[in-house]
PDB file of C-alpha atoms in Angstrom:
ATOM      1  CA  MET M   1     -43.827  20.348 -45.385  1.00  0.00           C
ATOM      2  CA  THR M   2     -43.843  20.382 -41.582  1.00  0.00           C
ATOM      3  CA  ASP M   3     -41.166  22.422 -39.838  1.00  0.00           C
ATOM      4  CA  GLN M   4     -39.013  20.558 -37.353  1.00  0.00           C
ATOM      5  CA  VAL M   5     -39.035  21.773 -33.775  1.00  0.00           C
ATOM      6  CA  HIS M   6     -35.923  23.764 -32.891  1.00  0.00           C
ATOM      7  CA  HIS M   7     -35.383  22.230 -29.427  1.00  0.00           C
ATOM      8  CA  LEU M   8     -32.368  24.377 -28.475  1.00  0.00           C
ATOM      9  CA  ARG M   9     -34.249  27.602 -29.162  1.00  0.00           C
ATOM     10  CA  ASP M  10     -37.746  26.520 -28.072  1.00  0.00           C
ATOM     11  CA  ASN M  11     -36.915  24.600 -24.878  1.00  0.00           C
ATOM     12  CA  PRO M  12     -33.189  24.746 -24.052  1.00  0.00           C
ATOM     13  CA  ALA M  13     -33.658  23.243 -20.565  1.00  0.00           C
ATOM     14  CA  ARG M  14     -35.266  20.104 -21.992  1.00  0.00           C
ATOM     15  CA  TYR M  15     -32.726  19.948 -24.815  1.00  0.00           C
ATOM     16  CA  TYR M  16     -29.803  19.872 -22.367  1.00  0.00           C
ATOM     17  CA  GLU M  17     -31.690  17.580 -19.979  1.00  0.00           C
ATOM     18  CA  VAL M  18     -31.819  15.009 -22.783  1.00  0.00           C
ATOM     19  CA  LEU M  19     -28.050  15.176 -23.235  1.00  0.00           C
ATOM     20  CA  GLY M  20     -27.532  14.843 -19.482  1.00  0.00           C
ATOM     21  CA  ARG M  21     -29.839  11.833 -19.237  1.00  0.00           C
ATOM     22  CA  VAL M  22     -28.227  10.062 -22.169  1.00  0.00           C
ATOM     23  CA  MET M  23     -24.650  10.738 -21.050  1.00  0.00           C
ATOM     24  CA  SER M  24     -25.434   9.677 -17.479  1.00  0.00           C
ATOM     25  CA  ALA M  25     -27.087   6.485 -18.718  1.00  0.00           C
ATOM     26  CA  LEU M  26     -24.093   5.746 -20.960  1.00  0.00           C
ATOM     27  CA  ARG M  27     -21.823   5.990 -17.922  1.00  0.00           C
ATOM     28  CA  GLU M  28     -24.091   4.112 -15.484  1.00  0.00           C
ATOM     29  CA  THR M  29     -24.817   1.192 -17.811  1.00  0.00           C
ATOM     30  CA  GLY M  30     -21.297   0.836 -19.189  1.00  0.00           C
ATOM     31  CA  ALA M  31     -22.948   0.811 -22.606  1.00  0.00           C
ATOM     32  CA  LEU M  32     -19.810   2.137 -24.279  1.00  0.00           C
ATOM     33  CA  ASN M  33     -17.286  -0.191 -22.650  1.00  0.00           C
ATOM     34  CA  GLY M  34     -14.435  -0.713 -25.083  1.00  0.00           C
ATOM     35  CA  ALA M  35     -15.189   2.464 -27.028  1.00  0.00           C
ATOM     36  CA  THR M  36     -12.822   5.394 -27.439  1.00  0.00           C
ATOM     37  CA  HIS M  37     -13.013   9.001 -28.590  1.00  0.00           C
ATOM     38  CA  LEU M  38     -16.514   9.810 -27.303  1.00  0.00           C
ATOM     39  CA  ASP M  39     -17.847  13.079 -28.698  1.00  0.00           C
ATOM     40  CA  TRP M  40     -21.216  14.860 -28.863  1.00  0.00           C
ATOM     41  CA  TRP M  41     -22.606  18.022 -30.432  1.00  0.00           C
ATOM     42  CA  PRO M  42     -25.900  19.729 -31.258  1.00  0.00           C
ATOM     43  CA  GLY M  43     -27.128  18.436 -34.583  1.00  0.00           C
ATOM     44  CA  ASN M  44     -29.341  19.828 -37.285  1.00  0.00           C
ATOM     45  CA  GLY M  45     -29.104  23.376 -35.958  1.00  0.00           C
ATOM     46  CA  GLY M  46     -30.221  22.523 -32.414  1.00  0.00           C
ATOM     47  CA  ARG M  47     -32.920  20.035 -33.343  1.00  0.00           C
ATOM     48  CA  THR M  48     -31.054  16.815 -32.430  1.00  0.00           C
ATOM     49  CA  TRP M  49     -28.106  15.540 -30.425  1.00  0.00           C
ATOM     50  CA  GLU M  50     -25.330  13.675 -32.210  1.00  0.00           C
ATOM     51  CA  ILE M  51     -23.250  11.243 -30.105  1.00  0.00           C
ATOM     52  CA  GLU M  52     -20.319   9.437 -31.661  1.00  0.00           C
ATOM     53  CA  TRP M  53     -17.595   7.029 -30.529  1.00  0.00           C
ATOM     54  CA  GLN M  54     -14.956   4.799 -32.051  1.00  0.00           C
ATOM     55  CA  GLY M  55     -14.786   1.022 -31.625  1.00  0.00           C
ATOM     56  CA  GLY M  56     -16.907  -0.558 -28.919  1.00  0.00           C
ATOM     57  CA  PRO M  57     -20.511  -1.656 -29.311  1.00  0.00           C
ATOM     58  CA  PHE M  58     -22.820  -1.218 -32.249  1.00  0.00           C
ATOM     59  CA  PRO M  59     -25.144   1.761 -31.728  1.00  0.00           C
ATOM     60  CA  ALA M  60     -28.262  -0.435 -31.508  1.00  0.00           C
ATOM     61  CA  GLU M  61     -26.593  -2.404 -28.687  1.00  0.00           C
ATOM     62  CA  ALA M  62     -25.754   0.799 -26.805  1.00  0.00           C
ATOM     63  CA  ALA M  63     -29.269   2.172 -27.365  1.00  0.00           C
ATOM     64  CA  ALA M  64     -30.862  -1.000 -26.009  1.00  0.00           C
ATOM     65  CA  GLN M  65     -28.827  -0.660 -22.803  1.00  0.00           C
ATOM     66  CA  LEU M  66     -29.715   3.021 -22.506  1.00  0.00           C
ATOM     67  CA  LEU M  67     -33.430   2.315 -22.598  1.00  0.00           C
ATOM     68  CA  GLY M  68     -33.084   0.060 -19.553  1.00  0.00           C
ATOM     69  CA  ALA M  69     -31.087   2.531 -17.439  1.00  0.00           C
ATOM     70  CA  PRO M  70     -32.734   3.287 -14.068  1.00  0.00           C
ATOM     71  CA  GLU M  71     -33.420   6.865 -13.018  1.00  0.00           C
ATOM     72  CA  PRO M  72     -31.002   7.858 -10.242  1.00  0.00           C
ATOM     73  CA  SER M  73     -33.243   9.046  -7.412  1.00  0.00           C
ATOM     74  CA  VAL M  74     -33.641   9.086  -3.665  1.00  0.00           C
ATOM     75  CA  ASN M  75     -36.663   6.800  -3.860  1.00  0.00           C
ATOM     76  CA  ASP M  76     -35.372   3.584  -5.463  1.00  0.00           C
ATOM     77  CA  ASP M  77     -38.866   2.039  -5.415  1.00  0.00           C
ATOM     78  CA  GLN M  78     -40.025   4.466  -8.086  1.00  0.00           C
ATOM     79  CA  GLY M  79     -38.875   2.169 -10.916  1.00  0.00           C
ATOM     80  CA  ASP M  80     -38.593   4.998 -13.442  1.00  0.00           C
ATOM     81  CA  TYR M  81     -36.120   5.087 -16.331  1.00  0.00           C
ATOM     82  CA  ALA M  82     -33.642   7.872 -17.077  1.00  0.00           C
ATOM     83  CA  VAL M  83     -33.941   7.356 -20.811  1.00  0.00           C
ATOM     84  CA  ARG M  84     -37.325   6.586 -22.282  1.00  0.00           C
ATOM     85  CA  GLY M  85     -38.051   6.751 -25.944  1.00  0.00           C
ATOM     86  CA  LEU M  86     -38.085   5.000 -29.248  1.00  0.00           C
ATOM     87  CA  ILE M  87     -35.197   3.229 -30.898  1.00  0.00           C
ATOM     88  CA  SER M  88     -34.677   2.491 -34.551  1.00  0.00           C
ATOM     89  CA  PRO M  89     -31.631   1.287 -36.439  1.00  0.00           C
ATOM     90  CA  GLY M  90     -29.939   3.484 -38.984  1.00  0.00           C
ATOM     91  CA  ARG M  91     -30.782   2.999 -42.626  1.00  0.00           C
ATOM     92  CA  GLY M  92     -29.442  -0.517 -43.056  1.00  0.00           C
ATOM     93  CA  GLU M  93     -26.237   0.383 -41.265  1.00  0.00           C
ATOM     94  CA  ASN M  94     -24.661  -1.156 -38.173  1.00  0.00           C
ATOM     95  CA  GLU M  95     -22.933   2.155 -37.460  1.00  0.00           C
ATOM     96  CA  ARG M  96     -26.033   4.196 -36.550  1.00  0.00           C
ATOM     97  CA  ALA M  97     -29.086   4.104 -34.291  1.00  0.00           C
ATOM     98  CA  HIS M  98     -31.673   6.727 -33.479  1.00  0.00           C
ATOM     99  CA  LEU M  99     -33.453   7.445 -30.204  1.00  0.00           C
ATOM    100  CA  VAL M 100     -36.181   9.898 -29.343  1.00  0.00           C
ATOM    101  CA  VAL M 101     -35.788  11.013 -25.732  1.00  0.00           C
ATOM    102  CA  LEU M 102     -38.300  13.477 -24.259  1.00  0.00           C
ATOM    103  CA  ASP M 103     -39.288  14.326 -27.854  1.00  0.00           C
ATOM    104  CA  VAL M 104     -35.698  15.202 -28.787  1.00  0.00           C
ATOM    105  CA  PRO M 105     -34.024  13.032 -31.457  1.00  0.00           C
ATOM    106  CA  VAL M 106     -30.655  11.562 -30.438  1.00  0.00           C
ATOM    107  CA  ASN M 107     -28.491  10.028 -33.150  1.00  0.00           C
ATOM    108  CA  LEU M 108     -25.892   7.475 -32.117  1.00  0.00           C
ATOM    109  CA  ARG M 109     -22.984   6.710 -34.419  1.00  0.00           C
ATOM    110  CA  ALA M 110     -20.021   4.377 -34.049  1.00  0.00           C
ATOM    111  CA  ILE M 111     -16.917   4.503 -36.180  1.00  0.00           C
ATOM    112  CA  ASP M 112     -15.525   0.999 -36.745  1.00  0.00           C
ATOM    113  CA  PRO M 113     -17.675  -0.714 -34.080  1.00  0.00           C
ATOM    114  CA  ILE M 114     -16.776  -4.271 -33.105  1.00  0.00           C
ATOM    115  CA  GLY M 115     -19.895  -5.195 -31.142  1.00  0.00           C
ATOM    116  CA  THR M 116     -20.525  -6.029 -27.496  1.00  0.00           C
ATOM    117  CA  ARG M 117     -19.589  -9.699 -27.874  1.00  0.00           C
ATOM    118  CA  GLN M 118     -16.135  -8.821 -29.226  1.00  0.00           C
ATOM    119  CA  VAL M 119     -15.674  -6.087 -26.602  1.00  0.00           C
ATOM    120  CA  TRP M 120     -16.294  -8.616 -23.809  1.00  0.00           C
ATOM    121  CA  ALA M 121     -14.006 -11.167 -25.434  1.00  0.00           C
ATOM    122  CA  THR M 122     -11.255  -8.571 -25.624  1.00  0.00           C
ATOM    123  CA  LEU M 123     -11.795  -7.298 -22.064  1.00  0.00           C
ATOM    124  CA  THR M 124     -11.798 -10.778 -20.544  1.00  0.00           C
ATOM    125  CA  LEU M 125      -8.739 -12.201 -22.310  1.00  0.00           C
ATOM    126  CA  THR M 126      -6.249 -13.534 -19.821  1.00  0.00           C
ATOM    127  CA  GLN M 127      -2.638 -12.783 -20.381  1.00  0.00           C
ATOM    128  CA  GLY M 128      -0.558 -15.938 -20.200  1.00  0.00           C
TER     129      GLY M 128
END
């Protein structure tokens, strides 16, 4: 059995850089519009990041937006992305998605998600 890398112990700067990149991309893309109760914590003893919210988009929808987030930089012509990695859905669940960012696993979880389409419908309702 192969031991998992302990990112927090082995490379704490990279471990926290991953959290910073993901959280910044979540804010910049508006990927969690309509969500509440955002929380995050080190998972699996410092081997992963766990990010969780209530309502809002499905995790796969949020992850897809994250992977397209531009890198904030002085040189806008660079065309680099803040979050690069792999995305896979949770095991047959709409409530989970998994990213690998700079070799650090990031698990996204939504409690009672409603999906991006429903979020936009709710946000754009006109009061009459």
